[in-house]
Short mmCIF file of C-alpha atoms in Angstrom, two decimals:
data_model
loop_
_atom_site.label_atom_id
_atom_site.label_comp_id
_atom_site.label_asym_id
_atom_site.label_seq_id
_atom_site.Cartn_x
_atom_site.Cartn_y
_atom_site.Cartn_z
CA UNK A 1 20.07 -27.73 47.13
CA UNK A 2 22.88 -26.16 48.66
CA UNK A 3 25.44 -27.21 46.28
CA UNK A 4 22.55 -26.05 42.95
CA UNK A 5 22.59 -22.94 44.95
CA UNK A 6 26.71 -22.23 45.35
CA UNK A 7 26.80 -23.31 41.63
CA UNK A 8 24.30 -20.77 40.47
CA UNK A 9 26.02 -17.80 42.45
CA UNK A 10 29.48 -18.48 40.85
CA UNK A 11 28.45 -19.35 37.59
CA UNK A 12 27.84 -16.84 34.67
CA UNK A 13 24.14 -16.42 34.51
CA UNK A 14 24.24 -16.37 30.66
CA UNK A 15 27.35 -18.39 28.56
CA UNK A 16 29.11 -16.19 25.99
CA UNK A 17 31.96 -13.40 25.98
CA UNK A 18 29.62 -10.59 26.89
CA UNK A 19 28.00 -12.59 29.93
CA UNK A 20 27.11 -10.31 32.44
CA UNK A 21 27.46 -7.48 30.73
CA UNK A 22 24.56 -4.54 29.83
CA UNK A 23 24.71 -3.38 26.32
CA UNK A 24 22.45 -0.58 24.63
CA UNK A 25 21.74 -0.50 21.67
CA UNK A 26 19.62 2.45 19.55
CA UNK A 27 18.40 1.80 16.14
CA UNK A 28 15.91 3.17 13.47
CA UNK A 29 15.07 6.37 12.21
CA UNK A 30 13.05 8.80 14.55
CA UNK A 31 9.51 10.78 13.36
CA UNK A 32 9.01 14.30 14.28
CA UNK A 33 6.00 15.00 14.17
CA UNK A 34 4.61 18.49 11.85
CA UNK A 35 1.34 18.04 12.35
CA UNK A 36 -1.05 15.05 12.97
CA UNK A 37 -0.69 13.90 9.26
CA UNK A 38 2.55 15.07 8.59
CA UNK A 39 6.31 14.68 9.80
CA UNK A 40 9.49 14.38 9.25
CA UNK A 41 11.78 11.20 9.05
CA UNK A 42 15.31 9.47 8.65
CA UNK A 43 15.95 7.26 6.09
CA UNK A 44 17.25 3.71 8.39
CA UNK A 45 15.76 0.71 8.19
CA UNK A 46 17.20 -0.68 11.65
CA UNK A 47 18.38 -3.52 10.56
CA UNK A 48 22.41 -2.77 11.11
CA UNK A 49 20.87 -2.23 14.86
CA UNK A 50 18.81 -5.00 15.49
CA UNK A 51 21.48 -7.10 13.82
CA UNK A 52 24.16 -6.00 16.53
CA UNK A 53 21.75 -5.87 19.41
CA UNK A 54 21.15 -9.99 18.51
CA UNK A 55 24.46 -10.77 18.09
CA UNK A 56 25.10 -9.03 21.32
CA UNK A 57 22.45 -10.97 23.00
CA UNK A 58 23.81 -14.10 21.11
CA UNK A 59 27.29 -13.31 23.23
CA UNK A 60 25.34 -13.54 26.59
CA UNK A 61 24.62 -9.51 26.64
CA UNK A 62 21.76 -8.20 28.79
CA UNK A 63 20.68 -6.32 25.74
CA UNK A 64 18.28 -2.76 25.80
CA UNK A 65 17.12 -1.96 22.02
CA UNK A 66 15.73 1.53 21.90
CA UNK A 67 14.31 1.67 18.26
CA UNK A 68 12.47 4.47 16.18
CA UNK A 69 9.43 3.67 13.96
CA UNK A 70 11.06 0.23 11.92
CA UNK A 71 8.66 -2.72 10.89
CA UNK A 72 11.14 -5.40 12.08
CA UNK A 73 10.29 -7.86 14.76
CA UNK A 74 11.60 -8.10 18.39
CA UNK A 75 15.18 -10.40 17.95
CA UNK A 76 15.01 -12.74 20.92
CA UNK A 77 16.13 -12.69 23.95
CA UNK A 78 16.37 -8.48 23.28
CA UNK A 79 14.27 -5.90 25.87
CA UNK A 80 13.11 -3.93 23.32
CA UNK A 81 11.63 -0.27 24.05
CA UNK A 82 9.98 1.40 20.55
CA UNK A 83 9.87 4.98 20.54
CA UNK A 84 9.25 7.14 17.84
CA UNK A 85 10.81 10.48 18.15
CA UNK A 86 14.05 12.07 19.60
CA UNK A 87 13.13 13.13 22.80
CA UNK A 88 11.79 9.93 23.03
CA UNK A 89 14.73 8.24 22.16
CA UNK A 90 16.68 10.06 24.66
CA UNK A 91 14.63 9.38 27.65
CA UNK A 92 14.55 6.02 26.79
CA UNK A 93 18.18 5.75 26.46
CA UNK A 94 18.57 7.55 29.51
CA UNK A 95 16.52 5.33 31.34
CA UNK A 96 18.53 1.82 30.38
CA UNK A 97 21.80 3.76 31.89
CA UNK A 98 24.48 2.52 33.39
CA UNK A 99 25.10 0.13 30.81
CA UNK A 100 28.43 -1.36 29.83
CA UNK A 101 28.91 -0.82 26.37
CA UNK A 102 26.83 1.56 23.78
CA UNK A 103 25.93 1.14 20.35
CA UNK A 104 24.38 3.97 18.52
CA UNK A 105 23.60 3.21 15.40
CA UNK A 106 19.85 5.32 15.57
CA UNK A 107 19.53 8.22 12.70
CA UNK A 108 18.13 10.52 15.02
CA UNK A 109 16.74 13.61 13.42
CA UNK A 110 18.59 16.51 13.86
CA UNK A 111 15.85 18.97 14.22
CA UNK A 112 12.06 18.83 14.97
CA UNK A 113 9.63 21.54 14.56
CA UNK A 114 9.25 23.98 16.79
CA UNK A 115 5.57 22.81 17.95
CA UNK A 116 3.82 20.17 16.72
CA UNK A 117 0.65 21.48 15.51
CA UNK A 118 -2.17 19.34 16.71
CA UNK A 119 -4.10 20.38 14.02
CA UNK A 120 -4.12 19.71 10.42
CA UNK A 121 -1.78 22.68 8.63
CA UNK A 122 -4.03 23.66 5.67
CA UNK A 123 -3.09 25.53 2.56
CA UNK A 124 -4.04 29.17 2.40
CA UNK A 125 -4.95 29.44 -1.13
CA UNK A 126 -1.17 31.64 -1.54
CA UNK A 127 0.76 29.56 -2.97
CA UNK A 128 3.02 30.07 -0.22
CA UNK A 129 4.37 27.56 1.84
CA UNK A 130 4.04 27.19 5.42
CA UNK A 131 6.73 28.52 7.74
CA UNK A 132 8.33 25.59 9.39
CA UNK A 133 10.14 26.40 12.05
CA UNK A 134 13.26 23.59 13.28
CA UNK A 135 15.08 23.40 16.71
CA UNK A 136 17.54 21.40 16.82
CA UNK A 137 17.04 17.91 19.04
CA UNK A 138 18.83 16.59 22.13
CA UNK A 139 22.18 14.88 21.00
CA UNK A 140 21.72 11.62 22.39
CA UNK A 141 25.23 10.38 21.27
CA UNK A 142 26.97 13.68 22.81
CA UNK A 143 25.05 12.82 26.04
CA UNK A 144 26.17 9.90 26.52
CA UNK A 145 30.19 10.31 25.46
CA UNK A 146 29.71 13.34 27.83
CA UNK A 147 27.94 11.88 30.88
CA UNK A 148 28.77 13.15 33.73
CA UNK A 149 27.92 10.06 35.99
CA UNK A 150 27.24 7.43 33.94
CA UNK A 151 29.32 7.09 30.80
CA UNK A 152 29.33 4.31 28.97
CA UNK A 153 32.43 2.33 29.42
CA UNK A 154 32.94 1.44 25.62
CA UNK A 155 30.68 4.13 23.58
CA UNK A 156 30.33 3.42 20.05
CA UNK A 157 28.70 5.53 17.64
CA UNK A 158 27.93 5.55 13.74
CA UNK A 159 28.23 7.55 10.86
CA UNK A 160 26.01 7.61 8.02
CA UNK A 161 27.95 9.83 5.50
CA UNK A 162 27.94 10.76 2.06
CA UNK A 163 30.85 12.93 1.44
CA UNK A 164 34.03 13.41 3.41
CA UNK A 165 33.63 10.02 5.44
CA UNK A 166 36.71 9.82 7.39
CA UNK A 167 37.07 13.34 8.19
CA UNK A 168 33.77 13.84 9.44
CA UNK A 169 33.80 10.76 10.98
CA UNK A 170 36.68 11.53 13.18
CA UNK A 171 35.14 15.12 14.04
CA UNK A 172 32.47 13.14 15.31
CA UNK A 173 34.14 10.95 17.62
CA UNK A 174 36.22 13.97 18.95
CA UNK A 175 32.58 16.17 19.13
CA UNK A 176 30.75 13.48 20.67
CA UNK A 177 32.84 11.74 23.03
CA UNK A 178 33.13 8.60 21.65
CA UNK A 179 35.59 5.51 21.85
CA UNK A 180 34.67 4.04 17.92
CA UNK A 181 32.87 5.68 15.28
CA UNK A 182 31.63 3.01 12.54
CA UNK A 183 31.66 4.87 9.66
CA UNK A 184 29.33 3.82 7.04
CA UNK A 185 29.02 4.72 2.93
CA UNK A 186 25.10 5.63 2.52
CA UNK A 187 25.44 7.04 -0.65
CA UNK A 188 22.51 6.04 -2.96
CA UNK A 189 24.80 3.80 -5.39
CA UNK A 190 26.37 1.79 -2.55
CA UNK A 191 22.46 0.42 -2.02
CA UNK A 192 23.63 0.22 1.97
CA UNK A 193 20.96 2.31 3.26
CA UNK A 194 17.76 -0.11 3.79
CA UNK A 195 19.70 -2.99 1.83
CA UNK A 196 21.33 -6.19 3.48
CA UNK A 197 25.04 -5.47 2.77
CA UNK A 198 26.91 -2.77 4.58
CA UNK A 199 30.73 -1.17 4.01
CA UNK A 200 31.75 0.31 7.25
CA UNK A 201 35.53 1.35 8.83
CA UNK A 202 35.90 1.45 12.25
CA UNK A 203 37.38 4.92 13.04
CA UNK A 204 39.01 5.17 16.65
CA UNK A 205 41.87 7.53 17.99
CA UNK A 206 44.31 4.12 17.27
CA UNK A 207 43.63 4.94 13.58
CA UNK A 208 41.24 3.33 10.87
CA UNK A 209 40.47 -0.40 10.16
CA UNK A 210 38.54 -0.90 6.98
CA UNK A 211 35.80 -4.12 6.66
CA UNK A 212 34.97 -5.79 3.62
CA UNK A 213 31.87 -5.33 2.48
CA UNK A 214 29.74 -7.54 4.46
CA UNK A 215 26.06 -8.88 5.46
CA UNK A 216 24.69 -6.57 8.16
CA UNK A 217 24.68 -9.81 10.17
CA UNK A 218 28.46 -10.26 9.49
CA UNK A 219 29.26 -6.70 10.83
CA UNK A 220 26.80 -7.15 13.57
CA UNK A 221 28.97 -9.99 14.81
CA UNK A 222 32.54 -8.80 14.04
CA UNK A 223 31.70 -5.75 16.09
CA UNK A 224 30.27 -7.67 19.03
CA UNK A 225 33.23 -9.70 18.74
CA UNK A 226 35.36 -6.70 18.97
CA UNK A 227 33.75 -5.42 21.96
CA UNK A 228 34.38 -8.63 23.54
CA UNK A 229 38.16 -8.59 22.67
CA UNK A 230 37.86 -4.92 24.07
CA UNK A 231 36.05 -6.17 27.52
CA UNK A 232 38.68 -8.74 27.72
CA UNK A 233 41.48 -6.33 27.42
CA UNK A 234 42.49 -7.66 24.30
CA UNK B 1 -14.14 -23.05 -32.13
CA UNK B 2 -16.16 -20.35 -33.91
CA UNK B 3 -18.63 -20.93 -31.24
CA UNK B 4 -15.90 -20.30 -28.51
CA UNK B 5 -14.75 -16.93 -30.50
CA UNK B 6 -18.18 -15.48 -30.78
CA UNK B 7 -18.86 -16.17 -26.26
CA UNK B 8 -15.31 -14.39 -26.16
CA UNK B 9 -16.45 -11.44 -27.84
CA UNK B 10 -20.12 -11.31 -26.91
CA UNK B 11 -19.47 -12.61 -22.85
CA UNK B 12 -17.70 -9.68 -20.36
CA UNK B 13 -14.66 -10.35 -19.78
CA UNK B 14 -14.82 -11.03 -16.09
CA UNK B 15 -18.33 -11.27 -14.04
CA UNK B 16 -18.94 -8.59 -11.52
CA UNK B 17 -21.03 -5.52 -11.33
CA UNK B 18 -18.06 -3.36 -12.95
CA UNK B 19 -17.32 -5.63 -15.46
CA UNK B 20 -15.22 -3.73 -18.31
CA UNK B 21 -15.22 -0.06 -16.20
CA UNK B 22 -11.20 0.69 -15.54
CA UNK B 23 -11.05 2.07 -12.18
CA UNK B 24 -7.80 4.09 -10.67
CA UNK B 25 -7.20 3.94 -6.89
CA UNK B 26 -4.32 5.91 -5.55
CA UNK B 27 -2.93 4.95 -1.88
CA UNK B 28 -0.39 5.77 0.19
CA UNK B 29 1.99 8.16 1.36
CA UNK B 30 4.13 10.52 -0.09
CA UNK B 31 7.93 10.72 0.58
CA UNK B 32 9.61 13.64 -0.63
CA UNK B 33 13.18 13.84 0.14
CA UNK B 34 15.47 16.47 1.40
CA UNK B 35 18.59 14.97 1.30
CA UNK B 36 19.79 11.09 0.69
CA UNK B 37 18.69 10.56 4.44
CA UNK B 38 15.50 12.73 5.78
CA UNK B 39 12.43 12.93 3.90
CA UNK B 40 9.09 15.00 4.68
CA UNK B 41 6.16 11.99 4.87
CA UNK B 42 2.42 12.13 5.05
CA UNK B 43 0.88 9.35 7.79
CA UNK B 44 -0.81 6.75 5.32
CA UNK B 45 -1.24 3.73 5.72
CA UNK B 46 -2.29 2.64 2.63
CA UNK B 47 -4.61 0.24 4.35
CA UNK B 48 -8.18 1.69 2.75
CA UNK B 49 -7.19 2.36 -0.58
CA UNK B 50 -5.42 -1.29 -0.90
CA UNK B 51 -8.89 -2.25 0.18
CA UNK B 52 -10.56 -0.36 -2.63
CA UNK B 53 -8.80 -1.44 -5.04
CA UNK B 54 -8.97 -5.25 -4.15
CA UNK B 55 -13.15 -4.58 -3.60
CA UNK B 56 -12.90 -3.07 -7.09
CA UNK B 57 -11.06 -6.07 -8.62
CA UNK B 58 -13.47 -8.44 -6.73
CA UNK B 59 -16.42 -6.22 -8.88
CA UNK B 60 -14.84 -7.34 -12.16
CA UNK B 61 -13.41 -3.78 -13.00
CA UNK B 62 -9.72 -3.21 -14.69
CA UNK B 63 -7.81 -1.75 -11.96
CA UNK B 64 -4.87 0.01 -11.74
CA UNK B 65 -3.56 0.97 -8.00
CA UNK B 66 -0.98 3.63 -7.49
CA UNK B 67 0.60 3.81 -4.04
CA UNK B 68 3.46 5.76 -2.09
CA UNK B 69 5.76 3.81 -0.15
CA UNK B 70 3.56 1.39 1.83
CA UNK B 71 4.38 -1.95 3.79
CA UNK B 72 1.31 -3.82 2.03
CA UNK B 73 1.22 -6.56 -0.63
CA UNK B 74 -0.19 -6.13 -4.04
CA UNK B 75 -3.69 -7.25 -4.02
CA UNK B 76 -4.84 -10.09 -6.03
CA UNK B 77 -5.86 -9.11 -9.70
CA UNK B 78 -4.85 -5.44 -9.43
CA UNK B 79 -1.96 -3.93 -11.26
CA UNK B 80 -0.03 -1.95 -8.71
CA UNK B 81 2.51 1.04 -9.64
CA UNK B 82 4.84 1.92 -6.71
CA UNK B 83 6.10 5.50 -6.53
CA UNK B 84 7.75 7.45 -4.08
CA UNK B 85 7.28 11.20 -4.58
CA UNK B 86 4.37 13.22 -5.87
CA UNK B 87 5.82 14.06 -8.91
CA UNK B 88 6.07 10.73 -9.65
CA UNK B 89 2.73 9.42 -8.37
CA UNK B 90 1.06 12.34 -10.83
CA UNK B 91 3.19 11.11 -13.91
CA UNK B 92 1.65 7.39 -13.24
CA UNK B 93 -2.15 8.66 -12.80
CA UNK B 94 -1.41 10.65 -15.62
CA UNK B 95 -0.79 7.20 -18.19
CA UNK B 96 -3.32 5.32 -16.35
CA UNK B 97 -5.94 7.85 -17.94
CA UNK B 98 -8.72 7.54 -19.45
CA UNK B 99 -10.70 5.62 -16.66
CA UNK B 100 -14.09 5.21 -15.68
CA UNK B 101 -13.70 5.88 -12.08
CA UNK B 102 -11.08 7.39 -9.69
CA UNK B 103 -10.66 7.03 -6.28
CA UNK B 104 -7.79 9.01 -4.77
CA UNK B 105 -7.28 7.67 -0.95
CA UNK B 106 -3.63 8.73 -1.00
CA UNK B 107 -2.39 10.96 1.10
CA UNK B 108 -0.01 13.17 -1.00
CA UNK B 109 2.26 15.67 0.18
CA UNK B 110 1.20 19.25 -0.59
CA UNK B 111 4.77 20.60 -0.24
CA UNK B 112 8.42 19.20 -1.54
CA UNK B 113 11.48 20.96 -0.61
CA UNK B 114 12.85 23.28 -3.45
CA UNK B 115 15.91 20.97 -4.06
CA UNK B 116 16.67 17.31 -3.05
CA UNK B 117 20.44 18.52 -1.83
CA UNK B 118 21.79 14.93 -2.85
CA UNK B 119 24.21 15.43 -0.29
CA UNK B 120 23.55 15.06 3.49
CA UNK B 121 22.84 18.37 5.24
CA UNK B 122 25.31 18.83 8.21
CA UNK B 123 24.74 20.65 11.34
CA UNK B 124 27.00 24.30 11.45
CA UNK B 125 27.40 24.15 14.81
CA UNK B 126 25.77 27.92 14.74
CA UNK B 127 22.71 26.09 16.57
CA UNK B 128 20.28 27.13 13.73
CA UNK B 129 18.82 25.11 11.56
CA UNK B 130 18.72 25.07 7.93
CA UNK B 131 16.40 26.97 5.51
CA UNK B 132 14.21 23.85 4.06
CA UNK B 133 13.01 25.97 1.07
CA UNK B 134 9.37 24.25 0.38
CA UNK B 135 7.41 25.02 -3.02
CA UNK B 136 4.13 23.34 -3.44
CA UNK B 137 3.32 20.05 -5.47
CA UNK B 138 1.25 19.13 -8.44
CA UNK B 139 -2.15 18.51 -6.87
CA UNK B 140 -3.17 16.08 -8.19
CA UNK B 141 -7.18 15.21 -7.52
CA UNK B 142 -7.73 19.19 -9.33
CA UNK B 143 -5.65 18.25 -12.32
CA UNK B 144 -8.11 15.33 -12.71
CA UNK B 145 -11.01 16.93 -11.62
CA UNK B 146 -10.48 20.01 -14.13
CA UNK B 147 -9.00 17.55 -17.01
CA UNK B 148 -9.31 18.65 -20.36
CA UNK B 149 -9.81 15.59 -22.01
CA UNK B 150 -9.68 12.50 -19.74
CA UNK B 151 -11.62 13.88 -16.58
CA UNK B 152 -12.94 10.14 -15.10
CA UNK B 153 -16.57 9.80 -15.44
CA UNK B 154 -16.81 9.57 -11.55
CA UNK B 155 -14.07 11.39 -9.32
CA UNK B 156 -14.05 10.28 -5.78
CA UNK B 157 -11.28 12.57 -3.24
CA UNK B 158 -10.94 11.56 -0.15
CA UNK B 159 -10.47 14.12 2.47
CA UNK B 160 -8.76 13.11 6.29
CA UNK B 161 -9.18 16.11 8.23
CA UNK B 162 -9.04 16.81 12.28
CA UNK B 163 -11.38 19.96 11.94
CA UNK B 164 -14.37 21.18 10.38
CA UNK B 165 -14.81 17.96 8.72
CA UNK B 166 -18.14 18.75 6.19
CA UNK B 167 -17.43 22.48 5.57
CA UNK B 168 -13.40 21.33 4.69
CA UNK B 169 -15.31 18.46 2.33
CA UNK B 170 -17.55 20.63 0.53
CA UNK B 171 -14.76 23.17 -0.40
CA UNK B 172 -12.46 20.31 -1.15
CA UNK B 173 -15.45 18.96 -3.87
CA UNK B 174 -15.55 22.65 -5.71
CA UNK B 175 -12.39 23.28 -5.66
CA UNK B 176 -11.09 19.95 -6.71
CA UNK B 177 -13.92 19.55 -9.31
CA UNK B 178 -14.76 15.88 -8.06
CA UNK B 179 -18.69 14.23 -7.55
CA UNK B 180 -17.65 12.26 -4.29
CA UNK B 181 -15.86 13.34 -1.39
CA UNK B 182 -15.27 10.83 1.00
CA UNK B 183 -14.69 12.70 4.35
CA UNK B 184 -12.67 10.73 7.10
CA UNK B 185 -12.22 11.62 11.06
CA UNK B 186 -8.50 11.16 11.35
CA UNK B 187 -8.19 13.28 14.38
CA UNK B 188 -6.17 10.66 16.98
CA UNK B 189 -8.53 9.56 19.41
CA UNK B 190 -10.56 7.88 17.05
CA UNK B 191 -7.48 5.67 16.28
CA UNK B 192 -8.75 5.54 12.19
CA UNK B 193 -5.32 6.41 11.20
CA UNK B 194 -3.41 3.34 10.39
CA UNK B 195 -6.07 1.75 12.11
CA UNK B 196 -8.46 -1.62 10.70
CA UNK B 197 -11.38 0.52 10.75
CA UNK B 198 -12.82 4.05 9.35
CA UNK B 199 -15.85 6.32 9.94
CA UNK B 200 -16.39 8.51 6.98
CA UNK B 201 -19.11 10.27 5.78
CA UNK B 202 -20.13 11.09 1.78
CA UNK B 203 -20.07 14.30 0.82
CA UNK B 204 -21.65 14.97 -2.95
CA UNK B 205 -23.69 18.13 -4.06
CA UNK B 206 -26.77 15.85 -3.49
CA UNK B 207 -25.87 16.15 0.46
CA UNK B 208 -24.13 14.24 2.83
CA UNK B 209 -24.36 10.60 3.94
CA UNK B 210 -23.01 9.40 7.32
CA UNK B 211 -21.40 5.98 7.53
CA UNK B 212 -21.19 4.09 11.01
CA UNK B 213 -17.73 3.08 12.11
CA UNK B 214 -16.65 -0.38 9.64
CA UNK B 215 -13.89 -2.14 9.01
CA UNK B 216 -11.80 -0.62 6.37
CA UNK B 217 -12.83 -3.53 3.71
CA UNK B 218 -16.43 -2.68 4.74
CA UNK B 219 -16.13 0.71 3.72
CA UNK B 220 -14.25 -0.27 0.62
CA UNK B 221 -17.11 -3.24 -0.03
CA UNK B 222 -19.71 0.00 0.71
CA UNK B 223 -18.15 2.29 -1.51
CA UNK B 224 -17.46 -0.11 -4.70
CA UNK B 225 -21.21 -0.38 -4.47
CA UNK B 226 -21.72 2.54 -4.70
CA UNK B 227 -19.82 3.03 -7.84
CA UNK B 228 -21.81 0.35 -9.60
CA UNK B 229 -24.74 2.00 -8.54
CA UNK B 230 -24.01 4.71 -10.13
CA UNK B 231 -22.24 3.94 -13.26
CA UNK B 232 -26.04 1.54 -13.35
CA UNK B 233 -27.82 4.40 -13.21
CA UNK B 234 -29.10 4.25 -9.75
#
């Protein structure tokens, strides 16, 4: 008993590179809500996030998946926590800090409207729209890289882009306080956004490393990998 | 042989109570974009119209199901045309005229945004948010229920309202021009929205008929019935 017990103490609890380490991970669009038919949403399927929050678990992560609305299942040995809009998102988030490492790979909706309704917005016969009015959202990302207590220690954020992809991509990580942005192509052509495949570069202040395109579950584990190497001072 | 060609002709095609009626279901959401990554959406399910439509098929009648972006398999023995946007969903009710009987469960968006940008939106960094420009889509229950030349025999709107439930149906069946309106309780205690089962009530210029609470095929099952009953004279 004594010896089981010594063993257990000074052995990792979980094998794998990320063993004892806490890794968030956000994924999924968010809904803001216009009325109670209505809202407003992000194009993301999750699946880049849930890939990387599996492969991190796969690594022996303690693993927190915040996720918008997605109709994926659970990956195992993940704690995941569903949410559905922004503010949501970002007490959620909030709530799995301090973690190690960060992965943000939610499409968080900029703006939501200034009050959700509660009642059905009819039309007025007009012809003239309602007036919607947006506020911007909490930047969850921006929180984080600018913690003032508990910072991630590797934060990692994405880019879903269509024009300019390196240059706003590196505004971002500046903006936002980030360590890595992963930069990825959504443009309609590509077929990225909700597909399987994804084309990302990994933009940091060392400079920019271009992937292949690859199987989301390929990036998910060459970027757990990398965090890893990172962890181990590689 | 001659034998078997004269049963073809003189047997209906498929047993059931609408045997040779074409009926048109539409189902669904609406998604209409504002750039390549947000979109406005109605809440739909899909879940009662699917059921409709497969009640319908069960019945023996040609059906043709249109339906937003859903997470739903095609039904058996229904031909099912996917769209995305209103636009599109009016062009495909449009060539699936002339029918019998419509039922139109979806729940389209009343408003689009002027122009789909085609490039992602970006914050300023002024803190305000952007002008969505919104201009109002076809409607598409009037244009059938005011058709020139292929107006269904029997038009059925649904209506999913959190207020005023019967006086919101009976404008809905004048100024829409349909016989039917199936009135729903979608306020979100009653947990109908997205939910297994509906309580709706049948609004027609004869009066109104309330429903108890069923399971969405029940009220599908219900309503079918109902159709034959009428197109039998009943």
């Amino acid at each position: 008993e004594i010896v089981a017990a010594v063993e257990s103490v000074l052995a990792p609890q979980r094998a794998g590179r990320l063993a004892g380490r806490k890794v968030l991970v956000t994924a999924g669009p968010t809904h803001e809500p216009i009325d109670p038919v209505r809202y407003i949403a992000n194009r993301s399927s999750g699946r880049q996030g849930f890939a990387i929050a599996a492969a991190a678990a796969e690594e022996g992560a303690d693993v927190v998946l915040v996720s918008g609305p997605v109709s994926l299942a659970d990956p195992p040995g993940v704690n995941v926590v569903r949410v559905e809009t922004a503010r949501e998102m970002m007490a959620a988030v909030e709530s799995a800090l301090p973690v190690d490492a960060a992965v943000m790979t939610a499409a968080v909706a900029d703006w939501r409207t200034e009050a959700d309704s509660g009642h059905k917005i009819k039309k007025d016969g007009s012809g003239r729209p309602p007036a919607l009015v947006l506020v911007e959202n909490p930047d969850i990302l921006a929180t984080l890289g600018h913690h003032p207590s508990a910072r991630p220690k590797l934060l990692v954020g994405f880019a879903a882009e269509t024009d300019d992809l390196i240059a706003n991509a590196r505004a971002k990580l500046d903006r936002k306080g980030c360590d890595w942005i992963v930069a990825n192509d959504v443009n309609p052509e590509t077929g990225n956004m909700g597909g399987a495949f994804n084309t990302v570069r990994i933009v940091s202040r060392a400079g920019i490393e271009e992937w292949p395109r690859l199987a989301k579950e390929d990036v998910a584990r060459r970027l757990v990998g990398r965090i890893a190497d990172h962890f181990a001072g590689a």
